[in-house]
Coordinates of C-alpha atoms in Angstrom, one line a residue:
X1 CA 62.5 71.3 31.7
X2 CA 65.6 70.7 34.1
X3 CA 66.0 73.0 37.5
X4 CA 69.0 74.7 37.3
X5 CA 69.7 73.1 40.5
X6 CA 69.0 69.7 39.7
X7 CA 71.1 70.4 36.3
X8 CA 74.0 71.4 38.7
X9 CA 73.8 68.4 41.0
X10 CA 73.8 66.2 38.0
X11 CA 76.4 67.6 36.5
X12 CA 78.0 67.1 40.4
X13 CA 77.5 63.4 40.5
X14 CA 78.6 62.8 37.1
X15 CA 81.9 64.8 37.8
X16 CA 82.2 62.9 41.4
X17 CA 82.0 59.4 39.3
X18 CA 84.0 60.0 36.6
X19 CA 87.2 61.1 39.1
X20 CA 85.9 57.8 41.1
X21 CA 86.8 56.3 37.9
X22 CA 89.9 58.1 37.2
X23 CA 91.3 57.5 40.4
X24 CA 90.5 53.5 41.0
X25 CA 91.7 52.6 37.4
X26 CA 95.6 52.9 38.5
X27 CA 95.3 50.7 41.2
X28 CA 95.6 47.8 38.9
X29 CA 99.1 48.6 37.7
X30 CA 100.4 48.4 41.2
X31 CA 100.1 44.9 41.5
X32 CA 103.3 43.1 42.0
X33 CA 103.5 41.4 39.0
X34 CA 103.0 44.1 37.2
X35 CA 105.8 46.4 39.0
X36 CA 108.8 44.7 37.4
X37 CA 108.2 44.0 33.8
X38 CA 110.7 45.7 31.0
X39 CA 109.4 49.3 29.6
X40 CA 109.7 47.9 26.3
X41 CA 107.6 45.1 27.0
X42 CA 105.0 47.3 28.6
X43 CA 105.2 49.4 25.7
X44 CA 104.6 46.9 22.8
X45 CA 101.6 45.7 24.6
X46 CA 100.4 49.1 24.9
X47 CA 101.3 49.6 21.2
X48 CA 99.4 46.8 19.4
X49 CA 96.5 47.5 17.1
X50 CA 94.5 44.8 15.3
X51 CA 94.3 44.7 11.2
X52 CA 91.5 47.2 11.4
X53 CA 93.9 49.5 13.7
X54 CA 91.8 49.2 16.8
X55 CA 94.3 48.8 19.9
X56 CA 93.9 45.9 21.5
X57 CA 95.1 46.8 25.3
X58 CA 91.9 49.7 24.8
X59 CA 89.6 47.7 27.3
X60 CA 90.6 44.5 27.1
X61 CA 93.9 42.8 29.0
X62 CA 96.4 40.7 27.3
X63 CA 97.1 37.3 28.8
X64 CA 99.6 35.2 27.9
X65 CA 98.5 31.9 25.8
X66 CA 98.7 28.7 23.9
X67 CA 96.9 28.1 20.8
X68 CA 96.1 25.5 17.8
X69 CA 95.7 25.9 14.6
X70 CA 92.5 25.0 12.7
X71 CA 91.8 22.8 9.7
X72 CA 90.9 26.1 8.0
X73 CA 94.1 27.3 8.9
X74 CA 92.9 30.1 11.8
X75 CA 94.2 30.0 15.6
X76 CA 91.8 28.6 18.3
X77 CA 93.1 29.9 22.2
X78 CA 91.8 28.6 25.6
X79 CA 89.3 30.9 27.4
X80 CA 87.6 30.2 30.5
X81 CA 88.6 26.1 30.0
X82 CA 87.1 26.1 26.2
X83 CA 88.6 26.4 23.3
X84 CA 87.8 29.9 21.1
X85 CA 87.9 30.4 17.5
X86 CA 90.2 34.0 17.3
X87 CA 88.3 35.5 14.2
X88 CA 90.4 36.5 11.6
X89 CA 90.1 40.0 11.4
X90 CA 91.4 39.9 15.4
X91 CA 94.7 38.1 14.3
X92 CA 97.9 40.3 14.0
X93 CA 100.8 39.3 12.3
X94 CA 103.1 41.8 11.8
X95 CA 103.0 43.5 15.4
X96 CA 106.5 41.2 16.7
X97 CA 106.4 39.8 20.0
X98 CA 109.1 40.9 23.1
X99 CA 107.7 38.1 24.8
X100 CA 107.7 35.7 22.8
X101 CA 104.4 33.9 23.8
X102 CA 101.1 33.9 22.2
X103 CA 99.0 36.4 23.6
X104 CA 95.4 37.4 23.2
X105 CA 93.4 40.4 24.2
X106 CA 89.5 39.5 25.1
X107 CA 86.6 41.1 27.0
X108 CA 83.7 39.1 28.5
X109 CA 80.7 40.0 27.6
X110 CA 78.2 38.3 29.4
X111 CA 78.0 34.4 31.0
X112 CA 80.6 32.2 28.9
X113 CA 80.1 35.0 26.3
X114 CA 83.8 35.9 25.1
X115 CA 85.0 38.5 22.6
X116 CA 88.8 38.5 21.3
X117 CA 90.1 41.4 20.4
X118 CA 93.7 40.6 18.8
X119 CA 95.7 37.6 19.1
X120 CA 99.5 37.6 18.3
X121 CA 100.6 34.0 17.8
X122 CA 103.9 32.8 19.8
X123 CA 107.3 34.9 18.4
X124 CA 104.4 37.4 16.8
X125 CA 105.2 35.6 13.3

């Protein structure tokens, strides 16, 4: 059974790291080339969800890409210098595009180890 006063300091450190977390996430977004882009913009990548309605800016980042199509007629992107096979349920076709460039959301997820997220072909077709 806990000590109320180790119970307290855990609850301490917890409450410590989670504002440690709080407080370095912003620090990202005042990057310069992120200080000057159109609200709109900002917004629609904000905004997108995949098929499944999972939002794809959630923990992963979008990055602006080229892709190719496949003979089974999916979408393969560049990743870390290799090309990736987008799964289909990660494609989104009816989110449009402000930018007008392919863009796809991913999170690594160990050495070389890649998962994609969404993927909005150029235009957003």
């Amino acid at each position: 059974m806990f000590h109320p006063a180790l119970a307290t300091a855990i609850a301490t450190m917890l409450l410590i790291a989670l504002c440690v977390c709080i407080a370095t996430h912003g620090f990202g977004f005042d990057k310069p080339e992120y200080q000057n882009i159109d609200p709109k913009v900002r917004d629609w990548f904000k905004s997108v969800r995949s098929p499944k309605g999972v939002p794809c800016c959630d923990i992963a980042d979008g990055h602006r890409t080229t892709w190719r199509g496949t003979s089974e007629g999916g979408y393969e992107v560049p990743i870390a210098g290799e090309w990736r096979k987008v799964p289909p349920e990660a494609v989104v076709l009816n989110a449009g595009n402000p930018t007008g460039e392919a863009i796809v959301w991913y999170v690594k997820q160990g050495e070389n180890v890649f998962h994609i997220r969404c993927f909005v072909p150029g235009g957003g077709v």
